[in-house]
Short mmCIF file of C-alpha atoms and ligand atoms in Angstrom, two decimals:
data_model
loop_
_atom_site.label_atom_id
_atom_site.label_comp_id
_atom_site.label_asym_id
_atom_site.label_seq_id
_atom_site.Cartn_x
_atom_site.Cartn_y
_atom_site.Cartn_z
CA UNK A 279 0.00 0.00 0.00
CA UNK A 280 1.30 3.34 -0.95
CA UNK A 281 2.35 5.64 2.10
CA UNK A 282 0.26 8.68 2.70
CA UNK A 283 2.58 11.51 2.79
CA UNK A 284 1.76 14.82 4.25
CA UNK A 285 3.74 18.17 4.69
CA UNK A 286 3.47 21.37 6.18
CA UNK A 287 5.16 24.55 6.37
CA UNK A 288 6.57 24.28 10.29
CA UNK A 289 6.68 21.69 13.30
CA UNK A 290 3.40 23.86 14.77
CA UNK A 291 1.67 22.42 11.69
CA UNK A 292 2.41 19.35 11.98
CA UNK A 293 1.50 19.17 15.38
CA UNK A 294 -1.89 20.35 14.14
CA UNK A 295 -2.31 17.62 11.83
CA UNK A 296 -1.48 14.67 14.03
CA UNK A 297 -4.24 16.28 16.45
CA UNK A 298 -6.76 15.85 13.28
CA UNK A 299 -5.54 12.66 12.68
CA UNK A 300 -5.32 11.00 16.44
CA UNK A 301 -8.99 12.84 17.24
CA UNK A 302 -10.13 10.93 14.04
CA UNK A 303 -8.10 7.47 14.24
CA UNK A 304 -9.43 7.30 18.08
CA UNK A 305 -12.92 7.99 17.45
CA UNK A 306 -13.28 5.64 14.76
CA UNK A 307 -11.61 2.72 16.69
CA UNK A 308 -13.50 3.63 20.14
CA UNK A 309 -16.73 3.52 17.93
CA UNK A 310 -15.22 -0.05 15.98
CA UNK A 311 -14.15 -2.09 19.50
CA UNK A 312 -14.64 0.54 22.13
CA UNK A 313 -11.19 1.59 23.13
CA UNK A 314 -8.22 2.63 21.60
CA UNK A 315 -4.82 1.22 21.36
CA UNK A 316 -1.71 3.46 20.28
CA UNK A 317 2.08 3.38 20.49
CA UNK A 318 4.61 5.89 21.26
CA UNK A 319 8.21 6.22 19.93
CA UNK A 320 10.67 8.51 22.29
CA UNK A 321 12.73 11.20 21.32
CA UNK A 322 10.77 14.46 19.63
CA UNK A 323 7.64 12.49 18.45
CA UNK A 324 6.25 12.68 22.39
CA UNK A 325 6.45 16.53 21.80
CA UNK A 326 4.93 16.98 18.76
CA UNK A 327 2.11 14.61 18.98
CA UNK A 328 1.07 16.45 22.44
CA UNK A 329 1.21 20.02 21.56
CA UNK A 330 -2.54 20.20 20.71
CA UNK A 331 -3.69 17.11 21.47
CA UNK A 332 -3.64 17.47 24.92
CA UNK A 333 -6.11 19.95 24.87
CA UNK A 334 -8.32 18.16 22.34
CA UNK A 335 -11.91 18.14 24.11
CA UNK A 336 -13.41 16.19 21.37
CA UNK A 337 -11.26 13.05 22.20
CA UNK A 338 -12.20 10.34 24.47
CA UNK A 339 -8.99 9.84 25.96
CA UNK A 340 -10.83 7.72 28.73
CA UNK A 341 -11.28 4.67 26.15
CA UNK A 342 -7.14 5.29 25.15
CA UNK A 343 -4.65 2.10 26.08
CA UNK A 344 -1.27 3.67 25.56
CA UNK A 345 1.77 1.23 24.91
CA UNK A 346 5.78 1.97 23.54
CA UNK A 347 7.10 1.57 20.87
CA UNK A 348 10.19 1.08 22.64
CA UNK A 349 11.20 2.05 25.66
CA UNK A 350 14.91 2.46 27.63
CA UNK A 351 16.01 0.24 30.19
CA UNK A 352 15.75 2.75 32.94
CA UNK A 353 13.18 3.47 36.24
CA UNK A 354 10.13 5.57 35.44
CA UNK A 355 11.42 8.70 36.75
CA UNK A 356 14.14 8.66 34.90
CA UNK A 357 15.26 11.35 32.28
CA UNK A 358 16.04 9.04 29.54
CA UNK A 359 12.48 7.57 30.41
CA UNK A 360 9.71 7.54 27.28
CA UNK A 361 7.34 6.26 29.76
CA UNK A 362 8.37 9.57 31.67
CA UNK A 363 8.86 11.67 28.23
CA UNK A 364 5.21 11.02 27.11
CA UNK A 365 3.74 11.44 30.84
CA UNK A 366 4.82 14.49 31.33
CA UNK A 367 3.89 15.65 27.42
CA UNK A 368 0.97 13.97 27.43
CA UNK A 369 -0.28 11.78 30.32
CA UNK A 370 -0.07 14.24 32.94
CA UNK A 371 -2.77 16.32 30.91
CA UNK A 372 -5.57 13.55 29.98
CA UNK A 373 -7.41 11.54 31.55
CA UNK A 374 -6.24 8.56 30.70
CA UNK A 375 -6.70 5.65 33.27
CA UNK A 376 -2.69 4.68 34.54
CA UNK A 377 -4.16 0.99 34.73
CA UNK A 378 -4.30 1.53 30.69
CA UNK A 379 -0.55 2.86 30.35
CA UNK A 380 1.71 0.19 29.71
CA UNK A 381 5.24 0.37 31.22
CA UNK A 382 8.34 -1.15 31.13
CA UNK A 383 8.62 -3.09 34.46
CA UNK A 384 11.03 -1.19 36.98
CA UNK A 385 11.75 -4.33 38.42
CA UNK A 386 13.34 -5.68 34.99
CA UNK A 387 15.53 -2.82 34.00
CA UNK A 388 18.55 -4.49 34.83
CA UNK A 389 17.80 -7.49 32.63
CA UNK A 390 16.55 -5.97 29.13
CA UNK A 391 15.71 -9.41 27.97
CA UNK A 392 13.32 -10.50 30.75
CA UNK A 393 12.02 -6.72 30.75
CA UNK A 394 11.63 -7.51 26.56
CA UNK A 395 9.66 -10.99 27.74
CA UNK A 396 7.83 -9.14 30.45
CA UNK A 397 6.64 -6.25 28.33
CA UNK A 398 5.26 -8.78 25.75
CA UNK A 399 3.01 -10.65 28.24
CA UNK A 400 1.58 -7.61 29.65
CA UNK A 401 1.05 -5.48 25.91
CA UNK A 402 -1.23 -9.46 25.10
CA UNK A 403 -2.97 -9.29 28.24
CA UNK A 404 -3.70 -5.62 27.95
CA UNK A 405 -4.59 -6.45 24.76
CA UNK A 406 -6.39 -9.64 25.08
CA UNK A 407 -4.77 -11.04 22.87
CA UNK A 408 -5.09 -14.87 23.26
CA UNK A 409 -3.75 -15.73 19.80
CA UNK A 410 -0.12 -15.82 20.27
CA UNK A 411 1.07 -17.19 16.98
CA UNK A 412 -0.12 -14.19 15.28
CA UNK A 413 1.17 -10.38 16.27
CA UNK A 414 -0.97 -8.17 18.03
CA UNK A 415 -2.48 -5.38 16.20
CA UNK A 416 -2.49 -1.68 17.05
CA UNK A 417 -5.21 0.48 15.97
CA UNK A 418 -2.16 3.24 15.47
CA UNK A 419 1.81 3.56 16.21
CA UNK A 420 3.65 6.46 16.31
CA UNK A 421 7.47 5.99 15.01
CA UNK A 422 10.30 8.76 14.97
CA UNK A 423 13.26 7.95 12.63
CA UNK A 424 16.87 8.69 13.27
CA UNK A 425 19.60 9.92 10.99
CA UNK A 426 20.48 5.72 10.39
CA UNK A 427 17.22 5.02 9.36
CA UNK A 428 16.46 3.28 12.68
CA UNK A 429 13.11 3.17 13.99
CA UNK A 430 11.82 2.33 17.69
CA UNK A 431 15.00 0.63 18.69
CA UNK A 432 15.11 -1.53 15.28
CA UNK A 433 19.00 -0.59 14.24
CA UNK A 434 20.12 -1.09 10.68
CA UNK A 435 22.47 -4.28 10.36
CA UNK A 436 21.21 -5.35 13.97
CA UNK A 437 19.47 -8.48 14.72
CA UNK A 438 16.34 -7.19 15.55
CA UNK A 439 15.60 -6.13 12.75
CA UNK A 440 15.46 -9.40 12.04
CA UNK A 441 13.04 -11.27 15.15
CA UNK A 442 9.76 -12.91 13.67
CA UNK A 443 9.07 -14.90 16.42
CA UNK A 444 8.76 -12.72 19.12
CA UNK A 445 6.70 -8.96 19.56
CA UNK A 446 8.95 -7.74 21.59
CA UNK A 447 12.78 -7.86 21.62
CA UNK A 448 15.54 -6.32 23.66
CA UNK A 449 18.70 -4.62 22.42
CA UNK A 450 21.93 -4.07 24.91
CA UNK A 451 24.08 -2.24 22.11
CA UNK A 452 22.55 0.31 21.44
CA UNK A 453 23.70 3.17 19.18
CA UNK A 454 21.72 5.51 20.47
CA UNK A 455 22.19 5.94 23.95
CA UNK A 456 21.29 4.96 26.58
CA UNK A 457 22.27 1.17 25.15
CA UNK A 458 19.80 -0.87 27.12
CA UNK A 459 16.48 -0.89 25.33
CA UNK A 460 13.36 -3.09 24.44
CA UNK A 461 11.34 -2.48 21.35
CA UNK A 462 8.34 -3.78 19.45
CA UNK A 463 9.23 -5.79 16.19
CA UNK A 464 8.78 -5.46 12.41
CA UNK A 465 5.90 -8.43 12.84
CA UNK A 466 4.02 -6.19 15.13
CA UNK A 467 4.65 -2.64 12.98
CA UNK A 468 3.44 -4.31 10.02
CA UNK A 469 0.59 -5.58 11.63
CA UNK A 470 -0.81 -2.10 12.73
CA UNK A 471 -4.02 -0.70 11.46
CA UNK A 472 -2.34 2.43 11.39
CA UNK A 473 1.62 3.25 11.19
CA UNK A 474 2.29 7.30 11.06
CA UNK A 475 6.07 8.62 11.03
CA UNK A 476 6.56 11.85 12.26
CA UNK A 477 9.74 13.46 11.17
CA UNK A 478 10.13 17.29 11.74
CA UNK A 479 13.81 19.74 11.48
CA UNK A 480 15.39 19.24 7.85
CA UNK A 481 17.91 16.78 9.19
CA UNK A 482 16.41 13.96 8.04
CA UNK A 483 15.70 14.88 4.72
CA UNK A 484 18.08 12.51 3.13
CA UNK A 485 17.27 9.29 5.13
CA UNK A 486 13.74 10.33 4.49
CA UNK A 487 14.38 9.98 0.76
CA UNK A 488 15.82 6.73 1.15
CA UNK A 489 13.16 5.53 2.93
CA UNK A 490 9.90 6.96 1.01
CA UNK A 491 10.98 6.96 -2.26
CA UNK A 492 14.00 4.59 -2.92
CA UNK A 493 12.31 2.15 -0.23
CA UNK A 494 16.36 1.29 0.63
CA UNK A 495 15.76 -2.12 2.34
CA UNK A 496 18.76 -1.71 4.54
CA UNK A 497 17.48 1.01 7.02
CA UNK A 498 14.59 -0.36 9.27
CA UNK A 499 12.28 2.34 9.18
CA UNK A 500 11.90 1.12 4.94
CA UNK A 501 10.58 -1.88 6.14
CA UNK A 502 7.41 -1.07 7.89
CA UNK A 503 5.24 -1.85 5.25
CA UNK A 504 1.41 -2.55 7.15
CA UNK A 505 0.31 -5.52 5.77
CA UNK A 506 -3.07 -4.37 5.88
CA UNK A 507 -3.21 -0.88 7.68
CA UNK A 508 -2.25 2.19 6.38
CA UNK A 509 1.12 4.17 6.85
CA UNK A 510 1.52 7.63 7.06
CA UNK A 511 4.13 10.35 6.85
CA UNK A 512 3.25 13.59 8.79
CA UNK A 513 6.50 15.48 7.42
CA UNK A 514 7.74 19.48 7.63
CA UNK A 515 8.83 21.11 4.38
CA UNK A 516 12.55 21.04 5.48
CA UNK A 517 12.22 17.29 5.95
CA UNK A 518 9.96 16.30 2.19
CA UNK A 519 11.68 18.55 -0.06
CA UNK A 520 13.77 15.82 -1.46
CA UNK A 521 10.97 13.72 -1.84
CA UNK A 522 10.07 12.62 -5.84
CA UNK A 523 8.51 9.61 -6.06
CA UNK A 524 5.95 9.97 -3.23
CA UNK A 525 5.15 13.67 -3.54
CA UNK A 526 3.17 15.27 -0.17
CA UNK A 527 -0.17 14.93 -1.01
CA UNK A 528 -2.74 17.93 0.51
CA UNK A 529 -3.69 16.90 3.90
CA UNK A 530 -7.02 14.91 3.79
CA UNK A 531 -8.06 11.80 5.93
O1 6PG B 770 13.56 5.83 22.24
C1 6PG B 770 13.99 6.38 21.22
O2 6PG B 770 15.10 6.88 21.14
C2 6PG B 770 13.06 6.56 20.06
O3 6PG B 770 11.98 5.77 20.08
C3 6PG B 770 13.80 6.59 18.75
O4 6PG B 770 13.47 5.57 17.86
C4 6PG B 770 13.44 7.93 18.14
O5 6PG B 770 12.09 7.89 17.67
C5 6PG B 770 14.37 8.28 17.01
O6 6PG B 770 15.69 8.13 17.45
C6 6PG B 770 14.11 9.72 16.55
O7 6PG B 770 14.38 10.59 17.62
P1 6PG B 770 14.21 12.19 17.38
O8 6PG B 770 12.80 12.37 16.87
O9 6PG B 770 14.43 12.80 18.73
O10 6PG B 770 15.23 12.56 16.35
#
């Protein structure tokens, strides 16, 4: 399925559109199965994604089960925290129910594979997911991408790119600091009803280009392909300006 790419003239704009687009994708999945289930990356996205939809009165944020995309092997409090990045963008202004935020357990931060193992059994339970040979599906993930073309903690060249067989992996290498990490897999990103990169500050503009257009197989983030959902690209101008082959289209959902 072709990715929908969208671009605007600044960050602010963007931030605007994902607030369209997360008021609409939660609505229609509340009104489809009565809650809904989303994914957070780390870094910027947390940010961006928060800036007007915290104050969105027309969502339902009551129904919203909130999960990471990945997530650093550190307590909650910590500053290299997502769980803490998107609380105190996001969490801390909603009324999300904290039984319906699921987090990395503090207990496991010192062993990134149990925490990987642990994190899997609670995202199926929270889930209900009962079918286990079969990835769980989000109704919507939010992904950043770095300069490497990595996404979540899925590094190009590393192995978990690679894991089929599991929905959530661990990674003790890292690149990108800090090095211990868990993240979801490519199974579970391409089994999304809804994938949306959100890429803002003209530094990415060249890894962006390999990824939308030239669909370069090496870099992670080219190989989140929904099987059946839909992926989007909410992009600044700095960041799409290289883009050919997938032009912007005008922002419509
Ligand atoms: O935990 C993390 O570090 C993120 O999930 C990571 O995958 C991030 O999304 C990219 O590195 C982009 O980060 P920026 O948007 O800050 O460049």
């Amino acid at each position: 399925m072709q990715p929908k790419v969208f671009s605007f003239s600044s960050a602010d704009q963007v931030a605007q559109a994902l607030d369209t687009f997360l008021e609409k994708a939660s609505a229609e999945a509340i009104r489809r199965s009565g809650r809904f289930t989303v994914a957070f990356s780390g870094g910027s996205l947390p940010a961006t994604v928060a800036k007007y939809l915290k104050d969105n009165k027309n969502v339902d944020f009551s129904k919203w089960f909130v999960f990471f995309s990945d997530e650093r092997c550190v307590e909650h409090t910590d500053s290299e925290s997502n769980y803490k990045l998107v609380k105190d963008e996001l969490l801390s202004h909603v009324p999300i129910p904290s039984a319906q935020v699921v987090k990395i357990s503090e207990a496991l931060v010192n062993d990134s594979k149990k925490a990987a193992e642990d994190y899997e059994l609670q995202m199926l339970k929270a889930l209900g997911c009962d079918v286990v040979n079969q990835p769980p599906a989000f109704d919507c993930i939010l992904l950043g991408i770095g300069p490497d073309g990595h996404t979540c903690s899925l590094f190009p060249g590393f192995s978990q790119v690679e894991v089929k067989d599991k929905w959530v992996t661990s990674i003790d290498d890292s690149p990108k600091p800090p090095p211990s990490r868990i993240t979801l897999t490519l199974p579970v990103l391409n089994h999304a009803k809804n994938v949306a990169f959100v890429v803002t500050g003209g530094s990415k503009c060249d890894v962006v280009k390999r990824i939308v257009d030239d669909c370069d197989q090496s870099l992670p983030a080219a190989r989140v392909a929904p099987l059946v959902g839909s992926l989007y690209w909410f992009l600044d101008d700095a960041t799409s300006k290289s883009l050919i082959a997938n032009k912007p289209a005008d922002f419509k959902l």
